[in-house]
GROMACS .gro file of C-alpha atoms in nm:
model
  454
    1ALA     CA    1  -3.552  -4.963  -1.207
    2LEU     CA    2  -3.211  -4.797  -1.372
    3ASP     CA    3  -3.270  -4.503  -1.128
    4PHE     CA    4  -3.302  -4.740  -0.816
    5ILE     CA    5  -2.973  -4.937  -0.853
    6ILE     CA    6  -2.799  -4.637  -0.936
    7LEU     CA    7  -2.928  -4.491  -0.640
    8ASN     CA    8  -2.869  -4.779  -0.434
    9ARG     CA    9  -2.488  -4.799  -0.533
   10MET     CA   10  -2.478  -4.418  -0.455
   11THR     CA   11  -2.590  -4.475  -0.071
   12ARG     CA   12  -2.234  -4.645  -0.039
   13ILE     CA   13  -2.007  -4.383  -0.097
   14ILE     CA   14  -1.974  -4.161   0.222
   15PRO     CA   15  -2.062  -3.814   0.050
   16PHE     CA   16  -2.369  -3.921  -0.067
   17SER     CA   17  -2.460  -4.077   0.287
   18ILE     CA   18  -2.420  -3.758   0.452
   19VAL     CA   19  -2.656  -3.576   0.199
   20LEU     CA   20  -2.929  -3.855   0.197
   21SER     CA   21  -2.929  -3.867   0.571
   22LEU     CA   22  -2.963  -3.474   0.582
   23SER     CA   23  -3.210  -3.524   0.304
   24LEU     CA   24  -3.421  -3.784   0.517
   25GLY     CA   25  -3.447  -3.566   0.823
   26ILE     CA   26  -3.526  -3.278   0.644
   27ALA     CA   27  -3.804  -3.471   0.459
   28SER     CA   28  -3.931  -3.607   0.789
   29ALA     CA   29  -3.979  -3.230   0.899
   30GLY     CA   30  -4.223  -3.179   0.625
   31PHE     CA   31  -4.454  -3.440   0.724
   32ALA     CA   32  -4.543  -3.249   1.016
   33ASP     CA   33  -4.878  -3.103   1.091
   34PRO     CA   34  -4.938  -2.755   0.928
   35PRO     CA   35  -4.730  -2.494   1.183
   36ASP     CA   36  -4.849  -2.244   1.418
   37SER     CA   37  -4.818  -1.893   1.464
   38THR     CA   38  -4.482  -1.970   1.676
   39ARG     CA   39  -4.276  -2.176   1.409
   40TYR     CA   40  -4.130  -2.108   1.054
   41PHE     CA   41  -4.364  -2.235   0.740
   42LEU     CA   42  -4.392  -2.206   0.413
   43THR     CA   43  -4.722  -2.118   0.220
   44ASP     CA   44  -4.842  -2.339  -0.108
   45THR     CA   45  -5.002  -2.160  -0.340
   46SER     CA   46  -5.046  -2.433  -0.581
   47ARG     CA   47  -5.057  -2.817  -0.602
   48THR     CA   48  -4.926  -2.897  -0.952
   49THR     CA   49  -4.726  -2.752  -1.231
   50PHE     CA   50  -4.716  -2.856  -1.635
   51HIS     CA   51  -4.513  -2.680  -1.879
   52PHE     CA   52  -4.390  -2.785  -2.217
   53GLN     CA   53  -4.130  -2.653  -2.435
   54GLY     CA   54  -4.040  -2.704  -2.775
   55THR     CA   55  -3.719  -2.592  -2.982
   56THR     CA   56  -3.532  -2.660  -3.320
   57ILE     CA   57  -3.220  -2.484  -3.432
   58THR     CA   58  -3.101  -2.489  -3.780
   59GLN     CA   59  -2.704  -2.388  -3.862
   60TYR     CA   60  -2.487  -2.345  -4.158
   61HIS     CA   61  -2.144  -2.279  -4.230
   62GLY     CA   62  -2.001  -2.213  -4.591
   63ALA     CA   63  -1.661  -2.377  -4.711
   64PHE     CA   64  -1.359  -2.219  -4.518
   65ALA     CA   65  -0.966  -2.276  -4.534
   66ALA     CA   66  -0.794  -2.572  -4.351
   67ALA     CA   67  -0.458  -2.674  -4.397
   68TYR     CA   68  -0.536  -3.016  -4.313
   69SER     CA   69  -0.812  -3.215  -4.140
   70GLY     CA   70  -0.826  -3.524  -3.877
   71ASN     CA   71  -1.095  -3.736  -3.739
   72ASN     CA   72  -1.231  -3.498  -3.494
   73SER     CA   73  -1.208  -3.184  -3.731
   74LEU     CA   74  -1.513  -2.936  -3.824
   75SER     CA   75  -1.552  -2.992  -4.227
   76PRO     CA   76  -1.430  -2.730  -4.429
   77ASN     CA   77  -1.667  -2.777  -4.692
   78VAL     CA   78  -2.029  -2.642  -4.700
   79GLU     CA   79  -2.245  -2.769  -4.399
   80GLU     CA   80  -2.593  -2.744  -4.255
   81ALA     CA   81  -2.767  -2.920  -3.921
   82THR     CA   82  -3.073  -2.938  -3.767
   83SER     CA   83  -3.123  -3.005  -3.385
   84ILE     CA   84  -3.478  -3.070  -3.207
   85THR     CA   85  -3.583  -3.133  -2.836
   86ALA     CA   86  -3.955  -3.118  -2.672
   87THR     CA   87  -3.981  -3.138  -2.341
   88ILE     CA   88  -4.260  -3.172  -2.070
   89PHE     CA   89  -4.216  -3.012  -1.719
   90ALA     CA   90  -4.464  -3.134  -1.472
   91GLY     CA   91  -4.474  -3.117  -1.118
   92VAL     CA   92  -4.655  -3.201  -0.797
   93ARG     CA   93  -4.643  -3.074  -0.452
   94LEU     CA   94  -4.641  -3.407  -0.226
   95TRP     CA   95  -4.638  -3.177   0.142
   96HIS     CA   96  -4.549  -2.859   0.302
   97GLY     CA   97  -4.256  -2.762   0.102
   98ALA     CA   98  -4.198  -3.087  -0.079
   99SER     CA   99  -4.244  -3.119  -0.440
  100PHE     CA  100  -4.166  -3.415  -0.697
  101TYR     CA  101  -4.057  -3.326  -1.095
  102PHE     CA  102  -4.075  -3.489  -1.381
  103ASN     CA  103  -3.946  -3.443  -1.732
  104PRO     CA  104  -3.990  -3.714  -2.050
  105GLU     CA  105  -3.767  -3.535  -2.342
  106LEU     CA  106  -3.776  -3.596  -2.688
  107ALA     CA  107  -3.453  -3.499  -2.864
  108GLY     CA  108  -3.281  -3.599  -3.216
  109GLY     CA  109  -3.111  -3.445  -3.513
  110ASN     CA  110  -2.762  -3.367  -3.553
  111GLY     CA  111  -2.515  -3.079  -3.467
  112LEU     CA  112  -2.244  -2.966  -3.731
  113SER     CA  113  -1.947  -3.217  -3.806
  114SER     CA  114  -2.149  -3.479  -3.594
  115VAL     CA  115  -2.055  -3.219  -3.262
  116THR     CA  116  -1.659  -3.192  -3.325
  117GLY     CA  117  -1.442  -2.940  -3.449
  118MET     CA  118  -1.498  -2.673  -3.201
  119ALA     CA  119  -1.427  -2.670  -2.824
  120GLY     CA  120  -1.703  -2.352  -2.786
  121PHE     CA  121  -1.954  -2.607  -3.015
  122PRO     CA  122  -2.215  -2.354  -3.148
  123ASN     CA  123  -2.540  -2.539  -3.060
  124GLY     CA  124  -2.628  -2.584  -2.671
  125GLU     CA  125  -2.893  -2.845  -2.755
  126THR     CA  126  -2.710  -3.095  -2.917
  127PRO     CA  127  -2.534  -3.204  -2.580
  128ARG     CA  128  -2.881  -3.369  -2.492
  129ILE     CA  129  -2.887  -3.535  -2.872
  130GLY     CA  130  -2.703  -3.885  -2.853
  131THR     CA  131  -2.860  -4.033  -3.216
  132PRO     CA  132  -2.994  -3.850  -3.526
  133ALA     CA  133  -3.327  -4.001  -3.476
  134PRO     CA  134  -3.553  -3.860  -3.230
  135VAL     CA  135  -3.533  -4.069  -2.895
  136ILE     CA  136  -3.770  -4.003  -2.627
  137THR     CA  137  -3.616  -4.017  -2.262
  138ILE     CA  138  -3.675  -3.926  -1.881
  139ALA     CA  139  -3.449  -3.607  -1.887
  140ARG     CA  140  -3.555  -3.539  -1.503
  141GLY     CA  141  -3.689  -3.695  -1.247
  142TYR     CA  142  -3.605  -3.554  -0.903
  143PHE     CA  143  -3.783  -3.513  -0.533
  144GLN     CA  144  -3.725  -3.144  -0.394
  145GLN     CA  145  -3.760  -3.055  -0.002
  146THR     CA  146  -3.732  -2.680   0.129
  147VAL     CA  147  -3.697  -2.600   0.504
  148ALA     CA  148  -3.808  -2.229   0.625
  149LEU     CA  149  -3.496  -2.100   0.886
  150SER     CA  150  -3.760  -1.760   0.937
  151SER     CA  151  -4.081  -1.708   0.998
  152ALA     CA  152  -4.077  -1.415   0.720
  153ARG     CA  153  -4.288  -1.489   0.390
  154ASP     CA  154  -4.092  -1.254   0.207
  155GLU     CA  155  -4.044  -1.418  -0.134
  156HIS     CA  156  -4.273  -1.554  -0.425
  157LEU     CA  157  -4.181  -1.815  -0.655
  158SER     CA  158  -4.401  -1.837  -0.931
  159ASP     CA  159  -4.518  -2.136  -1.122
  160ALA     CA  160  -4.273  -2.208  -1.381
  161LEU     CA  161  -4.035  -2.478  -1.552
  162ASN     CA  162  -4.026  -2.731  -1.249
  163GLN     CA  163  -4.141  -2.517  -1.029
  164VAL     CA  164  -4.447  -2.540  -0.816
  165ALA     CA  165  -4.579  -2.182  -0.701
  166MET     CA  166  -4.506  -2.075  -0.325
  167ASP     CA  167  -4.429  -1.825  -0.096
  168LEU     CA  168  -4.162  -1.887   0.129
  169PRO     CA  169  -3.887  -1.716   0.330
  170ARG     CA  170  -3.528  -1.579   0.181
  171ASP     CA  171  -3.366  -1.767   0.449
  172ARG     CA  172  -3.403  -2.145   0.357
  173PHE     CA  173  -3.243  -2.476   0.343
  174THR     CA  174  -3.356  -2.668   0.019
  175ILE     CA  175  -3.245  -3.037  -0.069
  176THR     CA  176  -3.269  -3.206  -0.433
  177ILE     CA  177  -3.251  -3.547  -0.516
  178GLY     CA  178  -3.275  -3.788  -0.838
  179LYS     CA  179  -3.201  -3.706  -1.222
  180TYR     CA  180  -3.124  -3.355  -1.347
  181ALA     CA  181  -2.882  -3.159  -1.484
  182LEU     CA  182  -2.623  -3.008  -1.282
  183SER     CA  183  -2.630  -2.663  -1.494
  184ASP     CA  184  -3.040  -2.637  -1.367
  185PHE     CA  185  -2.876  -2.544  -1.019
  186PHE     CA  186  -2.533  -2.418  -1.105
  187ASP     CA  187  -2.359  -2.175  -1.314
  188ASN     CA  188  -2.673  -1.982  -1.338
  189ASN     CA  189  -2.682  -1.614  -1.518
  190SER     CA  190  -2.983  -1.414  -1.613
  191TYR     CA  191  -2.822  -1.324  -1.984
  192SER     CA  192  -2.648  -1.635  -2.075
  193HIS     CA  193  -2.752  -1.953  -1.967
  194ASP     CA  194  -3.024  -2.105  -2.178
  195PRO     CA  195  -2.969  -2.196  -2.547
  196ARG     CA  196  -3.352  -2.234  -2.597
  197LEU     CA  197  -3.362  -1.868  -2.554
  198GLN     CA  198  -3.029  -1.691  -2.507
  199PHE     CA  199  -2.663  -1.757  -2.656
  200GLU     CA  200  -2.636  -2.098  -2.822
  201ASN     CA  201  -2.256  -2.148  -2.778
  202TRP     CA  202  -2.148  -2.380  -2.507
  203ALA     CA  203  -1.906  -2.169  -2.397
  204LEU     CA  204  -2.135  -1.910  -2.320
  205MET     CA  205  -2.439  -2.134  -2.163
  206GLU     CA  206  -2.191  -2.262  -1.901
  207ASN     CA  207  -1.860  -2.217  -1.782
  208GLY     CA  208  -1.664  -2.395  -2.080
  209SER     CA  209  -1.407  -2.511  -1.825
  210TRP     CA  210  -1.659  -2.677  -1.598
  211ASP     CA  211  -1.642  -3.042  -1.698
  212TYR     CA  212  -1.953  -3.091  -1.523
  213PRO     CA  213  -2.074  -3.470  -1.456
  214ALA     CA  214  -2.331  -3.546  -1.715
  215ASN     CA  215  -2.418  -3.839  -1.947
  216THR     CA  216  -2.432  -3.751  -2.378
  217ARG     CA  217  -2.766  -3.579  -2.293
  218GLY     CA  218  -2.639  -3.357  -2.020
  219TYR     CA  219  -2.838  -3.551  -1.714
  220THR     CA  220  -2.704  -3.725  -1.383
  221TYR     CA  221  -2.791  -3.855  -1.106
  222ALA     CA  222  -2.715  -3.627  -0.794
  223ALA     CA  223  -2.778  -3.508  -0.449
  224MET     CA  224  -2.776  -3.157  -0.361
  225ILE     CA  225  -2.777  -2.908  -0.043
  226GLU     CA  226  -2.878  -2.517  -0.114
  227ALA     CA  227  -2.916  -2.300   0.198
  228LYS     CA  228  -3.013  -1.949   0.142
  229PHE     CA  229  -2.939  -1.653   0.376
  230ALA     CA  230  -3.039  -1.298   0.348
  231ASP     CA  231  -2.847  -1.207   0.011
  232TRP     CA  232  -2.585  -1.515   0.024
  233SER     CA  233  -2.650  -1.868  -0.102
  234LEU     CA  234  -2.478  -2.179  -0.102
  235ARG     CA  235  -2.472  -2.495  -0.272
  236ALA     CA  236  -2.317  -2.829  -0.270
  237SER     CA  237  -2.348  -3.142  -0.493
  238THR     CA  238  -2.246  -3.482  -0.549
  239ALA     CA  239  -2.313  -3.652  -0.875
  240SER     CA  240  -2.257  -3.959  -1.068
  241GLU     CA  241  -1.992  -3.957  -1.332
  242PRO     CA  242  -2.029  -4.117  -1.727
  243THR     CA  243  -1.836  -4.481  -1.767
  244SER     CA  244  -1.665  -4.360  -2.072
  245ALA     CA  245  -1.564  -4.008  -2.190
  246ASN     CA  246  -1.886  -3.844  -2.295
  247GLY     CA  247  -2.060  -4.168  -2.268
  248PRO     CA  248  -2.449  -4.243  -2.220
  249THR     CA  249  -2.418  -4.459  -1.888
  250LEU     CA  250  -2.388  -4.348  -1.533
  251THR     CA  251  -2.196  -4.496  -1.226
  252TYR     CA  252  -2.143  -4.344  -0.840
  253GLU     CA  253  -1.849  -4.544  -0.690
  254SER     CA  254  -1.541  -4.481  -0.491
  255GLY     CA  255  -1.362  -4.430  -0.843
  256ALA     CA  256  -1.618  -4.220  -1.018
  257HIS     CA  257  -1.839  -3.936  -0.884
  258GLY     CA  258  -1.793  -3.549  -0.911
  259GLU     CA  259  -1.839  -3.286  -0.639
  260THR     CA  260  -1.954  -2.910  -0.696
  261VAL     CA  261  -1.972  -2.612  -0.450
  262GLU     CA  262  -2.096  -2.274  -0.537
  263LEU     CA  263  -2.101  -1.965  -0.317
  264GLU     CA  264  -2.350  -1.696  -0.444
  265HIS     CA  265  -2.416  -1.329  -0.361
  266ASP     CA  266  -2.678  -1.100  -0.454
  267TYR     CA  267  -2.605  -0.740  -0.446
  268LYS     CA  268  -2.734  -0.399  -0.594
  269ILE     CA  269  -2.505  -0.110  -0.702
  270ASN     CA  270  -2.697   0.216  -0.758
  271ASP     CA  271  -3.023   0.028  -0.724
  272ASN     CA  272  -2.887  -0.203  -1.020
  273SER     CA  273  -2.912  -0.548  -0.937
  274GLY     CA  274  -2.593  -0.786  -0.957
  275VAL     CA  275  -2.476  -1.116  -0.881
  276THR     CA  276  -2.144  -1.278  -0.834
  277ARG     CA  277  -2.097  -1.671  -0.813
  278LEU     CA  278  -1.804  -1.850  -0.710
  279LEU     CA  279  -1.767  -2.242  -0.868
  280LEU     CA  280  -1.587  -2.503  -0.753
  281TYR     CA  281  -1.543  -2.860  -0.867
  282ASN     CA  282  -1.361  -3.175  -0.848
  283ASN     CA  283  -1.434  -3.470  -1.068
  284THR     CA  284  -1.259  -3.831  -0.991
  285ALA     CA  285  -1.349  -4.127  -1.319
  286ASP     CA  286  -1.182  -4.343  -1.528
  287MET     CA  287  -0.969  -4.088  -1.690
  288GLY     CA  288  -0.670  -4.116  -1.917
  289ASN     CA  289  -0.367  -3.868  -1.845
  290TYR     CA  290  -0.212  -3.663  -2.128
  291ASP     CA  291   0.125  -3.684  -2.055
  292GLU     CA  292   0.118  -4.079  -2.001
  293ALA     CA  293  -0.005  -4.090  -2.347
  294LEU     CA  294   0.271  -3.942  -2.481
  295SER     CA  295   0.576  -4.082  -2.278
  296ASN     CA  296   0.525  -4.452  -2.347
  297PRO     CA  297   0.458  -4.584  -2.713
  298LYS     CA  298   0.268  -4.878  -2.622
  299TYR     CA  299  -0.014  -4.626  -2.587
  300ASP     CA  300  -0.002  -4.509  -2.951
  301THR     CA  301  -0.096  -4.153  -2.838
  302ASN     CA  302  -0.407  -4.216  -2.746
  303VAL     CA  303  -0.534  -4.092  -2.402
  304ALA     CA  304  -0.796  -4.362  -2.376
  305ASN     CA  305  -0.544  -4.618  -2.330
  306THR     CA  306  -0.395  -4.463  -2.042
  307ARG     CA  307  -0.726  -4.462  -1.829
  308GLN     CA  308  -0.730  -4.561  -1.446
  309TYR     CA  309  -1.001  -4.515  -1.214
  310GLY     CA  310  -0.951  -4.235  -0.915
  311ARG     CA  311  -0.814  -4.004  -1.183
  312ASN     CA  312  -0.956  -3.656  -1.112
  313LYS     CA  313  -0.993  -3.323  -1.276
  314TYR     CA  314  -1.044  -3.000  -1.067
  315GLY     CA  315  -1.082  -2.616  -1.154
  316PHE     CA  316  -1.305  -2.316  -1.052
  317GLY     CA  317  -1.508  -2.073  -1.190
  318LEU     CA  318  -1.618  -1.700  -1.146
  319ASN     CA  319  -1.957  -1.609  -1.310
  320MET     CA  320  -2.096  -1.231  -1.262
  321GLU     CA  321  -2.391  -1.053  -1.407
  322GLN     CA  322  -2.510  -0.708  -1.346
  323GLU     CA  323  -2.779  -0.446  -1.454
  324LEU     CA  324  -2.640  -0.161  -1.607
  325ALA     CA  325  -2.947   0.053  -1.673
  326THR     CA  326  -3.287  -0.046  -1.713
  327ASN     CA  327  -3.350  -0.295  -1.959
  328ILE     CA  328  -2.962  -0.362  -2.011
  329GLY     CA  329  -2.732  -0.620  -1.832
  330ALA     CA  330  -2.371  -0.726  -1.864
  331PHE     CA  331  -2.214  -1.048  -1.768
  332LEU     CA  332  -1.876  -1.189  -1.751
  333ARG     CA  333  -1.768  -1.585  -1.676
  334ALA     CA  334  -1.383  -1.689  -1.610
  335GLY     CA  335  -1.303  -2.062  -1.557
  336TRP     CA  336  -0.991  -2.261  -1.504
  337SER     CA  337  -0.940  -2.630  -1.475
  338ASP     CA  338  -0.576  -2.838  -1.413
  339GLY     CA  339  -0.596  -2.996  -1.759
  340ARG     CA  340  -0.373  -3.314  -1.695
  341ASN     CA  341  -0.651  -3.563  -1.723
  342GLU     CA  342  -0.880  -3.539  -2.013
  343THR     CA  343  -1.189  -3.395  -2.043
  344TRP     CA  344  -1.461  -3.659  -1.923
  345ALA     CA  345  -1.821  -3.487  -1.986
  346PHE     CA  346  -1.837  -3.158  -2.111
  347THR     CA  347  -1.599  -2.988  -2.352
  348GLU     CA  348  -1.245  -2.958  -2.396
  349ILE     CA  349  -1.182  -2.586  -2.269
  350ASP     CA  350  -0.897  -2.544  -1.998
  351ARG     CA  351  -0.921  -2.203  -1.988
  352THR     CA  352  -1.220  -1.942  -2.054
  353ALA     CA  353  -1.310  -1.600  -2.055
  354THR     CA  354  -1.650  -1.435  -2.159
  355LEU     CA  355  -1.837  -1.088  -2.161
  356GLY     CA  356  -2.136  -1.018  -2.289
  357LEU     CA  357  -2.415  -0.750  -2.319
  358SER     CA  358  -2.788  -0.820  -2.308
  359PHE     CA  359  -3.041  -0.560  -2.439
  360ASN     CA  360  -3.424  -0.605  -2.365
  361GLY     CA  361  -3.646  -0.517  -2.651
  362ALA     CA  362  -3.861  -0.268  -2.410
  363ILE     CA  363  -3.591  -0.010  -2.526
  364TRP     CA  364  -3.766  -0.007  -2.880
  365HIS     CA  365  -4.089  -0.085  -2.748
  366ARG     CA  366  -4.114  -0.449  -2.789
  367ASP     CA  367  -4.095  -0.608  -2.446
  368LYS     CA  368  -4.013  -0.941  -2.528
  369ASP     CA  369  -3.751  -0.944  -2.791
  370VAL     CA  370  -3.389  -0.985  -2.652
  371ILE     CA  371  -3.050  -0.873  -2.876
  372GLY     CA  372  -2.728  -1.009  -2.734
  373ILE     CA  373  -2.388  -1.002  -2.786
  374ALA     CA  374  -2.066  -1.163  -2.657
  375GLY     CA  375  -1.701  -1.274  -2.660
  376VAL     CA  376  -1.533  -1.582  -2.588
  377VAL     CA  377  -1.197  -1.677  -2.530
  378ASN     CA  378  -1.112  -2.048  -2.470
  379GLY     CA  379  -0.758  -2.191  -2.423
  380LEU     CA  380  -0.570  -2.519  -2.319
  381SER     CA  381  -0.334  -2.623  -2.068
  382ASP     CA  382  -0.006  -2.713  -2.146
  383ASP     CA  383  -0.056  -3.104  -2.103
  384HIS     CA  384  -0.349  -3.098  -2.322
  385ARG     CA  385  -0.191  -2.888  -2.581
  386ARG     CA  386   0.109  -3.112  -2.623
  387TYR     CA  387  -0.127  -3.448  -2.660
  388LEU     CA  388  -0.296  -3.276  -2.947
  389THR     CA  389   0.013  -3.134  -3.119
  390ALA     CA  390   0.155  -3.458  -3.129
  391GLY     CA  391  -0.180  -3.590  -3.288
  392GLY     CA  392  -0.395  -3.721  -3.007
  393TYR     CA  393  -0.764  -3.686  -3.018
  394GLY     CA  394  -0.993  -3.616  -2.748
  395PHE     CA  395  -1.394  -3.698  -2.791
  396ILE     CA  396  -1.495  -3.316  -2.928
  397ILE     CA  397  -1.181  -3.190  -3.087
  398GLY     CA  398  -0.871  -3.320  -3.265
  399ASP     CA  399  -0.707  -3.243  -3.627
  400GLY     CA  400  -0.431  -3.496  -3.611
  401ALA     CA  401  -0.200  -3.190  -3.560
  402LEU     CA  402  -0.226  -2.881  -3.431
  403ASN     CA  403  -0.078  -2.515  -3.472
  404TYR     CA  404  -0.219  -2.410  -3.123
  405ALA     CA  405  -0.377  -2.018  -3.094
  406PRO     CA  406  -0.669  -1.971  -2.841
  407GLU     CA  407  -1.003  -2.034  -2.997
  408MET     CA  408  -1.196  -1.690  -3.012
  409ILE     CA  409  -1.568  -1.708  -3.043
  410ILE     CA  410  -1.836  -1.366  -3.121
  411GLU     CA  411  -2.186  -1.432  -3.078
  412ALA     CA  412  -2.481  -1.195  -3.167
  413TYR     CA  413  -2.878  -1.300  -3.153
  414TYR     CA  414  -3.177  -1.137  -3.201
  415LEU     CA  415  -3.513  -1.289  -3.048
  416ILE     CA  416  -3.814  -1.185  -3.166
  417ALA     CA  417  -4.137  -1.259  -3.014
  418LEU     CA  418  -4.458  -1.340  -3.224
  419THR     CA  419  -4.645  -1.427  -2.927
  420ASP     CA  420  -4.591  -1.524  -2.549
  421ALA     CA  421  -4.558  -1.869  -2.646
  422VAL     CA  422  -4.362  -1.824  -3.024
  423LEU     CA  423  -4.025  -1.723  -3.036
  424LEU     CA  424  -3.786  -1.717  -3.318
  425THR     CA  425  -3.406  -1.613  -3.314
  426ALA     CA  426  -3.185  -1.529  -3.578
  427ASP     CA  427  -2.825  -1.611  -3.467
  428TYR     CA  428  -2.441  -1.519  -3.599
  429GLN     CA  429  -2.115  -1.713  -3.478
  430PHE     CA  430  -1.791  -1.617  -3.565
  431VAL     CA  431  -1.491  -1.857  -3.463
  432ALA     CA  432  -1.128  -1.776  -3.485
  433ASN     CA  433  -0.923  -2.095  -3.474
  434PRO     CA  434  -1.155  -2.356  -3.464
  435ALA     CA  435  -1.035  -2.627  -3.184
  436TYR     CA  436  -0.737  -2.400  -3.126
  437ASN     CA  437  -0.600  -2.463  -3.476
  438ALA     CA  438  -0.461  -2.167  -3.639
  439ASP     CA  439  -0.407  -2.377  -3.963
  440ARG     CA  440  -0.792  -2.374  -3.991
  441GLY     CA  441  -1.053  -2.116  -4.014
  442PRO     CA  442  -1.190  -1.915  -3.943
  443VAL     CA  443  -1.547  -1.999  -4.014
  444SER     CA  444  -1.871  -1.831  -3.990
  445VAL     CA  445  -2.221  -2.007  -3.841
  446ILE     CA  446  -2.535  -1.894  -3.954
  447GLY     CA  447  -2.837  -2.037  -3.743
  448ALA     CA  448  -3.202  -2.006  -3.698
  449ARG     CA  449  -3.411  -2.082  -3.394
  450ALA     CA  450  -3.757  -2.181  -3.315
  451HIS     CA  451  -3.916  -2.172  -2.954
  452VAL     CA  452  -4.265  -2.280  -2.847
  453GLU     CA  453  -4.331  -2.274  -2.490
  454PHE     CA  454  -4.623  -2.265  -2.230
   0.00000   0.00000   0.00000
């Protein structure tokens, strides 16, 4: 019922109406009789898909130096926290090129200091956790329709998480509508994207400056169009925003919605595969303004007191991955947001740059193992920096004062595959200037992760 209400409200908005109209037209094409040899077509190779994942992450940090602490500071005392998620990935083919996916998810546990104190937070599973007690929710429920744009069948999509197996042409058009995470489709990276199997830090699983529309658990209601032509892909979405910063409730109306566009190009350098992605976004919501919170005493240095519908936050991101040699890959991300209005959904990063390497265990005769190492530099806009220096708080960071310095992170992990289904990871993260504060830290975070998938 909630899904219906939100989608019904979304249809009143022009961008979504355009997407929906295109979606219905494409879907109607999918009802046609199986095509003959003169028409473009897909070949469905399976009817259903079913998978499961379970992940638990335990992290620890020791005591560290802190000249002072505020409401949103990482605790300078010894601390440990554990999170857990379990997800069912179920899908069914409805007709030629059409499928529906449904993901019940259990999530619970804690993040260090209740998920505050670092903009590049060390546990990528905690955005999906709203309460320590395990709770079952519907993470995803969405419809997808693919239409062939050529008669060739030169690509096979294997059965995978939320993917019914099918053969299809590389040139195609896909619409996706329902509830999901925008990060399922945007800002992907083969080496640095999945905190259940790869790097765990928020700034490494996504472009940290992309304040992507999502509720507390990381999901939203959205419609997306994607077109693929040879080595190029273009995808665009419109999505609902939370009604409050990092809140659990979503809305879509004239003053609250988010648009994301991404252009992707696949290429080879000396037979080594590479991908470049350019991301653009603009979010509109009931945001507060940092300068306004400082300029008028009646707002009491609280950005939440200045909230007003129709304010926006925009930015861009660059995402590259490159195979350097067999079993060795490199990646980088760079991102920027205007940072005038408050962070609304993801984390308080206005500038970011990341660089890393991934080594497949085939090098040392462990085909399923992986070693990764990466570095991150995060920064703030001038407006955001002045607000925190004056004692303001966001929903992730705020020490009550600020001696500004870039937040710098190094993460290294070793994933060992006990079997194809059971994987264990040892993880280490070093954070200098947590929450951009040179008066606190550095801090080392040691982690252990267990992941089951079938």
